PDB file of C-alpha atoms and ligand atoms in Angstrom:
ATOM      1  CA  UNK A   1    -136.159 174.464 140.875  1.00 94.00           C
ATOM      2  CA  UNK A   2    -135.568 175.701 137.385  1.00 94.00           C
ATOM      3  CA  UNK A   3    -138.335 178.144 136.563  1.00 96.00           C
ATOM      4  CA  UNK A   4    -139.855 180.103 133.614  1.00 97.00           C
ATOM      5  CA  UNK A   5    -141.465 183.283 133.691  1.00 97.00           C
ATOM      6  CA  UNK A   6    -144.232 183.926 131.824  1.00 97.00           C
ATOM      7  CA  UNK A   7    -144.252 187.806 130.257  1.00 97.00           C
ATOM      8  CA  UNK A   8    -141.464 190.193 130.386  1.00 97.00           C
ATOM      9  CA  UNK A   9    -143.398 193.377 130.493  1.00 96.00           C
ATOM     10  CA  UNK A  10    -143.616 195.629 133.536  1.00 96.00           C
ATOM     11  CA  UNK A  11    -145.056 193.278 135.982  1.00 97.00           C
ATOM     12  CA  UNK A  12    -142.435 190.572 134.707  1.00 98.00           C
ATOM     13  CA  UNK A  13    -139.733 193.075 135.704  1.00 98.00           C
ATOM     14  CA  UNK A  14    -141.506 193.081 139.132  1.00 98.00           C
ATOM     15  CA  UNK A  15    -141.786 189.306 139.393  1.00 98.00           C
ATOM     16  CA  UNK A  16    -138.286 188.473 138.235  1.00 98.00           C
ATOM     17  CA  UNK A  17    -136.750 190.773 141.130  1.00 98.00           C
ATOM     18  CA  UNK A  18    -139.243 188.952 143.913  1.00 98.00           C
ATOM     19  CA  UNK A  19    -137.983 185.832 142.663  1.00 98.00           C
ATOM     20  CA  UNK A  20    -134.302 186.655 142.916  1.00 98.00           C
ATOM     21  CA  UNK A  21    -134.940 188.225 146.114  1.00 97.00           C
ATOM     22  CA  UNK A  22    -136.764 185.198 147.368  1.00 97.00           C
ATOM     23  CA  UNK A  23    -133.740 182.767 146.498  1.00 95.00           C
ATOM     24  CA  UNK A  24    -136.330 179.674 146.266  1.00 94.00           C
ATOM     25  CA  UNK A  25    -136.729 178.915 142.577  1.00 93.00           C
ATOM     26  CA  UNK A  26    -134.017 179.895 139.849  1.00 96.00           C
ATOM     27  CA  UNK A  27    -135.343 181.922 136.962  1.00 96.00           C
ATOM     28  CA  UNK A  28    -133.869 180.635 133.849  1.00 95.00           C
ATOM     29  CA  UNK A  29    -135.780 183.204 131.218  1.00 96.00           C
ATOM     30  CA  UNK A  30    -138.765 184.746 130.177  1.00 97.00           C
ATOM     31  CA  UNK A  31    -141.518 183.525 127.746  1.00 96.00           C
ATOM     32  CA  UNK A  32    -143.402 186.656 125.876  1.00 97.00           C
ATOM     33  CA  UNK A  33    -145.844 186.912 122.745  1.00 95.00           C
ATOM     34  CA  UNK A  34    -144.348 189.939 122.058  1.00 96.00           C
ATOM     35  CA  UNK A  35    -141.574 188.945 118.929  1.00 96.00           C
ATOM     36  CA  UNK A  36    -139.664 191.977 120.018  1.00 97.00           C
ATOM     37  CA  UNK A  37    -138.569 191.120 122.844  1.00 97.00           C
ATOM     38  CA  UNK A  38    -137.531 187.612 121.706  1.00 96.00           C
ATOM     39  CA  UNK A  39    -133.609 187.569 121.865  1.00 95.00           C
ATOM     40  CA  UNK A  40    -133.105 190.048 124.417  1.00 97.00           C
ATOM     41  CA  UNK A  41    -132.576 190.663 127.637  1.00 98.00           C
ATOM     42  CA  UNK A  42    -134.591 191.876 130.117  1.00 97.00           C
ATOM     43  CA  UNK A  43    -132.908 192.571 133.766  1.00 97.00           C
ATOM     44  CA  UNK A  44    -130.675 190.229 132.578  1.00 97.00           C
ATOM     45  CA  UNK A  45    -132.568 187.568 131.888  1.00 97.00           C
ATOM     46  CA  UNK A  46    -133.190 186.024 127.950  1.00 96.00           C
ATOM     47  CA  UNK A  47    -136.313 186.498 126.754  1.00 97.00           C
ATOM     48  CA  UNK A  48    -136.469 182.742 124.986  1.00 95.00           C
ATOM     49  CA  UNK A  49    -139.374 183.376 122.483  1.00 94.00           C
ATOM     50  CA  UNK A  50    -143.481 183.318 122.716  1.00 94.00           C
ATOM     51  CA  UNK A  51    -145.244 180.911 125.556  1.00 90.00           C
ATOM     52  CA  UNK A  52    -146.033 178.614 122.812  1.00 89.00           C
ATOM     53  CA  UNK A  53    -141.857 177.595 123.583  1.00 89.00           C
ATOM     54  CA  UNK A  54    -142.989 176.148 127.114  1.00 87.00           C
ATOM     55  CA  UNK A  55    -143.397 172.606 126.071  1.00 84.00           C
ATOM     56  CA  UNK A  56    -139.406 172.915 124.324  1.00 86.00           C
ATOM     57  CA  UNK A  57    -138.208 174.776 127.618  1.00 83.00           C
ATOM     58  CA  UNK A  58    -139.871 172.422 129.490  1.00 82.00           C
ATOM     59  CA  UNK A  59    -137.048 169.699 127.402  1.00 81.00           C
ATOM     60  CA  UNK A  60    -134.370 171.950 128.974  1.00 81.00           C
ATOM     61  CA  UNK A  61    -134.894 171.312 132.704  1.00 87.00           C
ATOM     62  CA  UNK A  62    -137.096 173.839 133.350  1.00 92.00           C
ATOM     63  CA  UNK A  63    -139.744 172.793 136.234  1.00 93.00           C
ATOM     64  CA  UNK A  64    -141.863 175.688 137.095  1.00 95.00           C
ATOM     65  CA  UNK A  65    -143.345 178.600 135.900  1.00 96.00           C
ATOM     66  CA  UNK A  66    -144.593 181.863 137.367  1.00 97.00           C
ATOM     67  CA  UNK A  67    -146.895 183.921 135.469  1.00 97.00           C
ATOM     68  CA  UNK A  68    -146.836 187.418 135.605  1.00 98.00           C
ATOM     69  CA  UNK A  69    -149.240 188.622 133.177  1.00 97.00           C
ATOM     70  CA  UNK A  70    -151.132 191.725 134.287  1.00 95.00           C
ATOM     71  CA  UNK A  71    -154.614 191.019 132.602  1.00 96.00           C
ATOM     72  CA  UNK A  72    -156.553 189.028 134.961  1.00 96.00           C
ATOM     73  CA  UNK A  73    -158.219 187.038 132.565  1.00 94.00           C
ATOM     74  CA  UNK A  74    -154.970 185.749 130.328  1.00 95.00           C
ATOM     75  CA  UNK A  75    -153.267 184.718 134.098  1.00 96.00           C
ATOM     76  CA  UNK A  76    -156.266 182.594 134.871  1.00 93.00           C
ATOM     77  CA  UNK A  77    -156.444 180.851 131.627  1.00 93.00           C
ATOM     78  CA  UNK A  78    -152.689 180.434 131.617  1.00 93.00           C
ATOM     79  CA  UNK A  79    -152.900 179.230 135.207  1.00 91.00           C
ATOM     80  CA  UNK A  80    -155.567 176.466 134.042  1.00 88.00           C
ATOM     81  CA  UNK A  81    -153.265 175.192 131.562  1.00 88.00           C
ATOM     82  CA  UNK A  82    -150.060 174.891 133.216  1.00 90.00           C
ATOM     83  CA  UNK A  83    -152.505 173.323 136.266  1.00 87.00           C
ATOM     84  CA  UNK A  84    -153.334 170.905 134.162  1.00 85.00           C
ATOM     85  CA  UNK A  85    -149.483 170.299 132.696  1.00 86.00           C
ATOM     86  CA  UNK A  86    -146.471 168.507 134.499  1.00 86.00           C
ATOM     87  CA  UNK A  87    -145.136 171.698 134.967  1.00 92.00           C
ATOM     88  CA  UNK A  88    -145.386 173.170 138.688  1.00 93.00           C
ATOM     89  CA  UNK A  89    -147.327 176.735 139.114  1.00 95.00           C
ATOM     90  CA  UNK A  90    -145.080 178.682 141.547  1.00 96.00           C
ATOM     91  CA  UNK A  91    -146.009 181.546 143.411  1.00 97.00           C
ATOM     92  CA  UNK A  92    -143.506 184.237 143.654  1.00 98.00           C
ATOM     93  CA  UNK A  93    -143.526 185.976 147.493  1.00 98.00           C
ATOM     94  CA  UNK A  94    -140.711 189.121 148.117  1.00 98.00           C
ATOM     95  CA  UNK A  95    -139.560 188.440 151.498  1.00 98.00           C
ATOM     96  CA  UNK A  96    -140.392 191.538 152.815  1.00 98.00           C
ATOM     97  CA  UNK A  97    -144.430 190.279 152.728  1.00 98.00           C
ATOM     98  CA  UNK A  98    -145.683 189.723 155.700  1.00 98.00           C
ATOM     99  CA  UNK A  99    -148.313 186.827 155.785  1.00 98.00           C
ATOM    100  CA  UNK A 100    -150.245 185.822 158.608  1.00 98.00           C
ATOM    101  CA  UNK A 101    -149.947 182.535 160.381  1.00 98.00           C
ATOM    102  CA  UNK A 102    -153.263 181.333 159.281  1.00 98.00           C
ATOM    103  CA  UNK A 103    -153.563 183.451 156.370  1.00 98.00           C
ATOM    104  CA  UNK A 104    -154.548 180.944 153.785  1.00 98.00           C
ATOM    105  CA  UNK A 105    -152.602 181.203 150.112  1.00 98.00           C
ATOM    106  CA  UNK A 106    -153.950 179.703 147.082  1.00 97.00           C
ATOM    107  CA  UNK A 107    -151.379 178.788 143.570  1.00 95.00           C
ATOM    108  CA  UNK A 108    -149.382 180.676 141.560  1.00 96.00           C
ATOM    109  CA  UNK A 109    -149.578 183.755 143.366  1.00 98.00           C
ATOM    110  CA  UNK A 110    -147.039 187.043 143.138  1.00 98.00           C
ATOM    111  CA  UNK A 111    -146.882 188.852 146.160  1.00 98.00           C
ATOM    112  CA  UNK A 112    -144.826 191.756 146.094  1.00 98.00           C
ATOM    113  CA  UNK A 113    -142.623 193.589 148.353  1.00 98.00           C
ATOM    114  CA  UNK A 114    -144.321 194.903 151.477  1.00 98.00           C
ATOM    115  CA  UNK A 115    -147.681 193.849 151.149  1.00 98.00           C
ATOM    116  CA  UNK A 116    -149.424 191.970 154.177  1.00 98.00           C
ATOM    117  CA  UNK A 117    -152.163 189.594 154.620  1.00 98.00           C
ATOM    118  CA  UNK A 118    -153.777 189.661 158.038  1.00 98.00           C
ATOM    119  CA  UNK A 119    -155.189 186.986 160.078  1.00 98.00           C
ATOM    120  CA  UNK A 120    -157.803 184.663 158.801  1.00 98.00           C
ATOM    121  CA  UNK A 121    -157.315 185.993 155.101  1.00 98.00           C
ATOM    122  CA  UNK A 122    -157.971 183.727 152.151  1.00 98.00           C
ATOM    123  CA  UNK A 123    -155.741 184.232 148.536  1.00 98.00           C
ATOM    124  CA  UNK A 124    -156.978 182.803 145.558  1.00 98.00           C
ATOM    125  CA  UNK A 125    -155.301 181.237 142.756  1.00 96.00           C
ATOM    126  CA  UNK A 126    -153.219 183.756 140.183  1.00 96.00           C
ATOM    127  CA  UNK A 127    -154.014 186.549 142.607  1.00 98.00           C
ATOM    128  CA  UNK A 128    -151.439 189.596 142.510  1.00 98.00           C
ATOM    129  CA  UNK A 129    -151.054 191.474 146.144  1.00 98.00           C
ATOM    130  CA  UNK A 130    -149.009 194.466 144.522  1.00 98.00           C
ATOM    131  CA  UNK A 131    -146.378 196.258 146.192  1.00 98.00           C
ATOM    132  CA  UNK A 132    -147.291 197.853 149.243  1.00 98.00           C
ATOM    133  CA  UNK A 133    -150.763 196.734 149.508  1.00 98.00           C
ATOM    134  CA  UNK A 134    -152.390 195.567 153.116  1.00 98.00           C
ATOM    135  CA  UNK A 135    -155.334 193.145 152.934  1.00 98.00           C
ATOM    136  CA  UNK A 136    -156.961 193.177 156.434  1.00 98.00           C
ATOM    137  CA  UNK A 137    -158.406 190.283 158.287  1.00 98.00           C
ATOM    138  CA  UNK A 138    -160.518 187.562 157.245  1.00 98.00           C
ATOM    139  CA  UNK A 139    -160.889 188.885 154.074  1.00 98.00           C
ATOM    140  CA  UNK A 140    -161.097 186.877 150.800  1.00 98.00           C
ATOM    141  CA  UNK A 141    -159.244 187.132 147.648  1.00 98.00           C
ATOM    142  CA  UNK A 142    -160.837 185.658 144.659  1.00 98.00           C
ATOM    143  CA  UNK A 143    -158.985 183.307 141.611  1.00 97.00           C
ATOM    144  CA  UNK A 144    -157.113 185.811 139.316  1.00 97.00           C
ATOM    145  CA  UNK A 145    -157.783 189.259 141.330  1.00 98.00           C
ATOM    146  CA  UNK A 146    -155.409 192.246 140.801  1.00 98.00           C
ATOM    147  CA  UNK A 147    -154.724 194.460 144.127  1.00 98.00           C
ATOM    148  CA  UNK A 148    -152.548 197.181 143.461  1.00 98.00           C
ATOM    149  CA  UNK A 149    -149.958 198.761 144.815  1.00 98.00           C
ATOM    150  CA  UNK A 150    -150.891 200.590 148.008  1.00 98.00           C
ATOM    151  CA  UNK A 151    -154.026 200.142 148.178  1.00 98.00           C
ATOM    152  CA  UNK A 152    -156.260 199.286 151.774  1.00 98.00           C
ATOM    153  CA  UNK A 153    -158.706 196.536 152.336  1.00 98.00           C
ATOM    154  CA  UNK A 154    -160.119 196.512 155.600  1.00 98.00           C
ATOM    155  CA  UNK A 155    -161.268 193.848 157.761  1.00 98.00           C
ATOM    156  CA  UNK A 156    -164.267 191.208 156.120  1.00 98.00           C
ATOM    157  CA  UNK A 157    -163.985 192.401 152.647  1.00 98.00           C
ATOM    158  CA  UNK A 158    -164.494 190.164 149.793  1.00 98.00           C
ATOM    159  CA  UNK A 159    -163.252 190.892 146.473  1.00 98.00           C
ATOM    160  CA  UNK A 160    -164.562 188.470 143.735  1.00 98.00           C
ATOM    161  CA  UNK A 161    -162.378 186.326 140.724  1.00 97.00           C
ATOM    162  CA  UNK A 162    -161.250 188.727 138.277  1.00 97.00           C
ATOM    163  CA  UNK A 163    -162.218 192.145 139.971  1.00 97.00           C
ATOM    164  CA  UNK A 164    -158.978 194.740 139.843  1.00 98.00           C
ATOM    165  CA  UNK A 165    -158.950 197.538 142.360  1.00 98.00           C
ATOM    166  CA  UNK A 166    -156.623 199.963 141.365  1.00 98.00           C
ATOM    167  CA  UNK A 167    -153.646 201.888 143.012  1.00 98.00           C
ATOM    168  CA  UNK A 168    -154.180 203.316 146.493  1.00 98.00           C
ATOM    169  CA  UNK A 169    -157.667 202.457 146.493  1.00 98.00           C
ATOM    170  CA  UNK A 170    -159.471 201.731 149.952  1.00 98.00           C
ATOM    171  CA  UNK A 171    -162.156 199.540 150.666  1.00 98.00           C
ATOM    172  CA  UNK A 172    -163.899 199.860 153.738  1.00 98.00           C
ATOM    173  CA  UNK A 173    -164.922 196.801 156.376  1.00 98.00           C
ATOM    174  CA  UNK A 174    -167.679 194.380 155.189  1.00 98.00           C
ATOM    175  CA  UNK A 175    -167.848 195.355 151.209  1.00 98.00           C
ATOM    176  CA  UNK A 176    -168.192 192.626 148.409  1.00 98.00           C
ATOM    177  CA  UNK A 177    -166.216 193.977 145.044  1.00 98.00           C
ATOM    178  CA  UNK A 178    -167.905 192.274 142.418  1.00 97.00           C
ATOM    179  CA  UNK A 179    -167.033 189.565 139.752  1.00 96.00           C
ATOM    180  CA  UNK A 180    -164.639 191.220 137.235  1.00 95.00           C
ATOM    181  CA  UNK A 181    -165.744 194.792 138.564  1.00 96.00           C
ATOM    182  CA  UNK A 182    -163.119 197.676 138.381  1.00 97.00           C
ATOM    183  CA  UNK A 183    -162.009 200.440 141.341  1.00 98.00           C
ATOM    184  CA  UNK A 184    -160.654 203.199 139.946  1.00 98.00           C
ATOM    185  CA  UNK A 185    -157.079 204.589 141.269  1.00 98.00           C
ATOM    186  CA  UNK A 186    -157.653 206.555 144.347  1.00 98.00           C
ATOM    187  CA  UNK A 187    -161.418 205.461 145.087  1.00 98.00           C
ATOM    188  CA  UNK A 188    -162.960 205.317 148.749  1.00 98.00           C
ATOM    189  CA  UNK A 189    -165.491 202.478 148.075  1.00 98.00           C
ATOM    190  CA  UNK A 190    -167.947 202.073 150.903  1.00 98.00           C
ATOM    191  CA  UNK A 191    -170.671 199.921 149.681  1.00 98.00           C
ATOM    192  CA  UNK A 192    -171.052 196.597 147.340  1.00 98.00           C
ATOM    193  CA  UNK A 193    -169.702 197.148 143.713  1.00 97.00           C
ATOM    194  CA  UNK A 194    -171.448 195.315 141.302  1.00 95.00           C
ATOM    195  CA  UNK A 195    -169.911 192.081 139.253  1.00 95.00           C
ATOM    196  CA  UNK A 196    -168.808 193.745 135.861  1.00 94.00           C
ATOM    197  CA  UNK A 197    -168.820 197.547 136.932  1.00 95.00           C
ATOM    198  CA  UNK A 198    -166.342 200.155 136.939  1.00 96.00           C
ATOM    199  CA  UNK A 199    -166.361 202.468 139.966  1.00 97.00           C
ATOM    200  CA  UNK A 200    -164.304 205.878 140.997  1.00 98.00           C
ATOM    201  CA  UNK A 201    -163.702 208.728 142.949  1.00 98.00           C
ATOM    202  CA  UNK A 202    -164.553 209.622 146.833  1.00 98.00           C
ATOM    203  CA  UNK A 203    -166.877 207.953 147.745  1.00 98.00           C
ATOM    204  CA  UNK A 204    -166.893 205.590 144.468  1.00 98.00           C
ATOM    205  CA  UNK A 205    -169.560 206.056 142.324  1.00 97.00           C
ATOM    206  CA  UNK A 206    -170.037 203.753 139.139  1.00 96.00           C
ATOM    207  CA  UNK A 207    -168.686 205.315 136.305  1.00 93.00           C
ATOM    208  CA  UNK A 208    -171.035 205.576 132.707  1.00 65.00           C
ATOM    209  CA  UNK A 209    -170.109 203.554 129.850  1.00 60.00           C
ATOM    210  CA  UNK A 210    -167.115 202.192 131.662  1.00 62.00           C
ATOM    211  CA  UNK A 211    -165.148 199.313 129.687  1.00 66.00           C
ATOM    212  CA  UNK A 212    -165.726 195.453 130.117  1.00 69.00           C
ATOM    213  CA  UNK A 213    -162.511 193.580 131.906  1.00 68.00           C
ATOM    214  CA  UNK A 214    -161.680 192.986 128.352  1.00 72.00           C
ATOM    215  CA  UNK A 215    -161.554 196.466 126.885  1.00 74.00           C
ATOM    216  CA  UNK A 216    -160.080 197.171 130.564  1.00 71.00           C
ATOM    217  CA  UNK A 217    -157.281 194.656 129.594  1.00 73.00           C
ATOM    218  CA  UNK A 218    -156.087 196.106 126.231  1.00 72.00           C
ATOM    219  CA  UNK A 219    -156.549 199.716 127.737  1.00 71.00           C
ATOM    220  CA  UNK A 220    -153.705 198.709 130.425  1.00 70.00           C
ATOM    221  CA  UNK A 221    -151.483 196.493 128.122  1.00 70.00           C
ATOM    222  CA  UNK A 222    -151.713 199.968 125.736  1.00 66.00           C
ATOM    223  CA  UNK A 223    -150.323 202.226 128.347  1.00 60.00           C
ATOM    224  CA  UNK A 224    -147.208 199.947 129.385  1.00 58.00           C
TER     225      UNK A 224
HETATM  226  C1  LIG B   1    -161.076 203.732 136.418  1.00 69.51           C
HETATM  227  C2  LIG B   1    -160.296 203.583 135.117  1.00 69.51           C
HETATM  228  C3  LIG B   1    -160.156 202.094 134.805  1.00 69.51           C
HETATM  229  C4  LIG B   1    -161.142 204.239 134.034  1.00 69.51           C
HETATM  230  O1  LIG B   1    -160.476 204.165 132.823  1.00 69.51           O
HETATM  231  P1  LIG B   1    -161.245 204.618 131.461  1.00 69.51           P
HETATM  232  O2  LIG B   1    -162.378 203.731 131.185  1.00 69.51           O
HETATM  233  O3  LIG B   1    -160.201 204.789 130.422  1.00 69.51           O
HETATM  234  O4  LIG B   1    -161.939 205.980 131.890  1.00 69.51           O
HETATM  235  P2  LIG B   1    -161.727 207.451 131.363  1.00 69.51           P
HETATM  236  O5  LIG B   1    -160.304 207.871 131.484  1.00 69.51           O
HETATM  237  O6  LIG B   1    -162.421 207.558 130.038  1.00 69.51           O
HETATM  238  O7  LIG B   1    -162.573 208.261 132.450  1.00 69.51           O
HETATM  239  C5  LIG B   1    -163.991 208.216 132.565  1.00 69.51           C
HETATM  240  C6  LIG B   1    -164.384 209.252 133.593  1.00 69.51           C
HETATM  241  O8  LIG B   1    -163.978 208.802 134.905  1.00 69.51           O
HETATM  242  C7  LIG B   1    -163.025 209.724 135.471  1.00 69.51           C
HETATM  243  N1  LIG B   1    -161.989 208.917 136.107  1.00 69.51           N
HETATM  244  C8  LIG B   1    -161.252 207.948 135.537  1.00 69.51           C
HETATM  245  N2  LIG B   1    -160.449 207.371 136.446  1.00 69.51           N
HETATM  246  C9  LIG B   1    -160.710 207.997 137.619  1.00 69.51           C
HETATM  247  C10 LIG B   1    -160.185 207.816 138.917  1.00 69.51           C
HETATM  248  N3  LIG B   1    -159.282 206.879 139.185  1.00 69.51           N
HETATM  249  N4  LIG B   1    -160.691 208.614 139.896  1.00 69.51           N
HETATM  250  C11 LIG B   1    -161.626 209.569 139.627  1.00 69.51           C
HETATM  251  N5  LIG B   1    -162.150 209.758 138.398  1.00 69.51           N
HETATM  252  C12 LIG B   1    -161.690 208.981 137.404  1.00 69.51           C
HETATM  253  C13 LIG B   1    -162.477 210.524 134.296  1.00 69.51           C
HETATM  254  O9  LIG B   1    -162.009 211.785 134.691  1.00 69.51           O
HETATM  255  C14 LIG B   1    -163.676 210.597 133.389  1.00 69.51           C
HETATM  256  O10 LIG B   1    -164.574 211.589 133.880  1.00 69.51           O
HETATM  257  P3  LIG B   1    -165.407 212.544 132.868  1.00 69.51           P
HETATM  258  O11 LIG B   1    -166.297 211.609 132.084  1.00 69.51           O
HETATM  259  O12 LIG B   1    -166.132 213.441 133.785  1.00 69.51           O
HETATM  260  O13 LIG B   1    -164.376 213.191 132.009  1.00 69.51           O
HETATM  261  C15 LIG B   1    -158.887 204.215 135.189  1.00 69.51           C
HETATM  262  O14 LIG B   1    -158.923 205.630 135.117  1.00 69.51           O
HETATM  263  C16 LIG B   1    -158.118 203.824 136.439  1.00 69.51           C
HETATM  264  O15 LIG B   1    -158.250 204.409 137.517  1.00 69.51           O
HETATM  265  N6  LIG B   1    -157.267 202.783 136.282  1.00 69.51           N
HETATM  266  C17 LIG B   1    -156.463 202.243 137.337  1.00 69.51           C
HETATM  267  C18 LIG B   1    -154.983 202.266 136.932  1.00 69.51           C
HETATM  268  C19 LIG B   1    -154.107 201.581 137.940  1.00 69.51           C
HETATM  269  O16 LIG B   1    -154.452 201.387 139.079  1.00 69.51           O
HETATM  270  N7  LIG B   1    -152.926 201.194 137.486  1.00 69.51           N
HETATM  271  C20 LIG B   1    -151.972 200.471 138.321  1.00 69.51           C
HETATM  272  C21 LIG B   1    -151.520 199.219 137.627  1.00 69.51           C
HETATM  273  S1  LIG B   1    -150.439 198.289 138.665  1.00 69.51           S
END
């Protein structure tokens, strides 16, 4: 299927190569709000103007779309709207994953190269798995979550819609990450975080005055 990919920053980079690797869907160009970019190419793929185009691209063939938007909360939203379009929400999956049997995957994932899911998992919808990253078993994935690259669940961990744990983060067995909460790069977390909090360091402590997901979001977008 013709597809359309939905920001050509970074993490679009990322998603274009999985898709190319993956040889399922055939990326036809990007779709960015950044005017910039609009004309160019990125990897060598057009960038055909701002995601507002998707209904005209949509006139060209296109069928899908893969989203791969880093701030949690713009990939949900996104992921709502094309749900309720004609236009099919693919995931993108690098070959090199390695997903258990009866791992369960929700919709419009990206899960990049070398990353596994372990027995009994559960992905939700618009969840990243970044490079590298192993999410032991039976553990749960909530709508729109970011794992990193490299980072370690273990086994029985939950990690709630919108939550981001950062790169090379562990989590030990049985901890709930909280709704929208942040783990800093590097943290050891060993108990509950709370929804909405912003934890770091060894073990993770909460951090003072830490940014809400949406200060988070613009703080991420700004270093790219
Ligand atoms: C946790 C994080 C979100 C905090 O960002 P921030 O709100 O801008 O925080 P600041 O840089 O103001 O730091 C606040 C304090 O926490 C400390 N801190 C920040 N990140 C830390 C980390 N990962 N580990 C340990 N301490 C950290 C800072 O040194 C600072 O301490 P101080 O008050 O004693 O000086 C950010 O540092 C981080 O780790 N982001 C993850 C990035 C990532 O994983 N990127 C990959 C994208 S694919």
């Amino acid at each position: 299927m013709d597809i359309i990919i939905l920001g050509a920053g970074g993490h679009g980079r990322v998603v274009l190569d999985i898709v190319r690797q993956a040889r399922v869907d055939k990326p036809v160009g990007f779709l960015d709000n950044n005017p910039a970019l609009h004309g160019r190419r990125i990897d060598g793929l057009p960038v055909l103007g701002g995601i507002e185009s998707l209904p005209e691209v949509k006139s060209h063939g296109v069928r899908g779309v893969v989203i791969a938007i880093g701030d949690n909360g713009v990939r949900r939203s996104l992921g709502d709207t094309i749900e309720a379009s004609d236009l099919e929400l693919a995931s993108a999956v690098h070959p090199s994953a390695q997903l258990a049997s009866n791992a369960s995957i929700g919709k419009g994932v990206v899960i990049a190269a070398g990353a596994l899911v372990c027995a009994h998992c559960q992905i939700g919808d618009y969840a990243i798995l970044n490079t590298g990253c192993i999410v032991d078993h039976e553990s749960m994935i909530g709508t729109g979550v970011h794992i990193c690259p490299g980072v370690r669940l273990a086994g029985h961990v939950v990690v709630e819609s919108g939550a981001f744990v950062g790169i090379g983060a562990t989590v030990v067995q049985n901890v709930r990450i909280g709704f929208e909460a942040i783990v800093g790069a590097g943290a050891v977390v060993t108990r509950d975080v709370e929804p909405m909090t912003t934890v770091v360091g060894v073990p993770a402590r909460a951090v003072k005055d830490a940014p809400s997901a949406a200060e988070f979001a613009s703080l991420l977008a700004a270093s790219r």
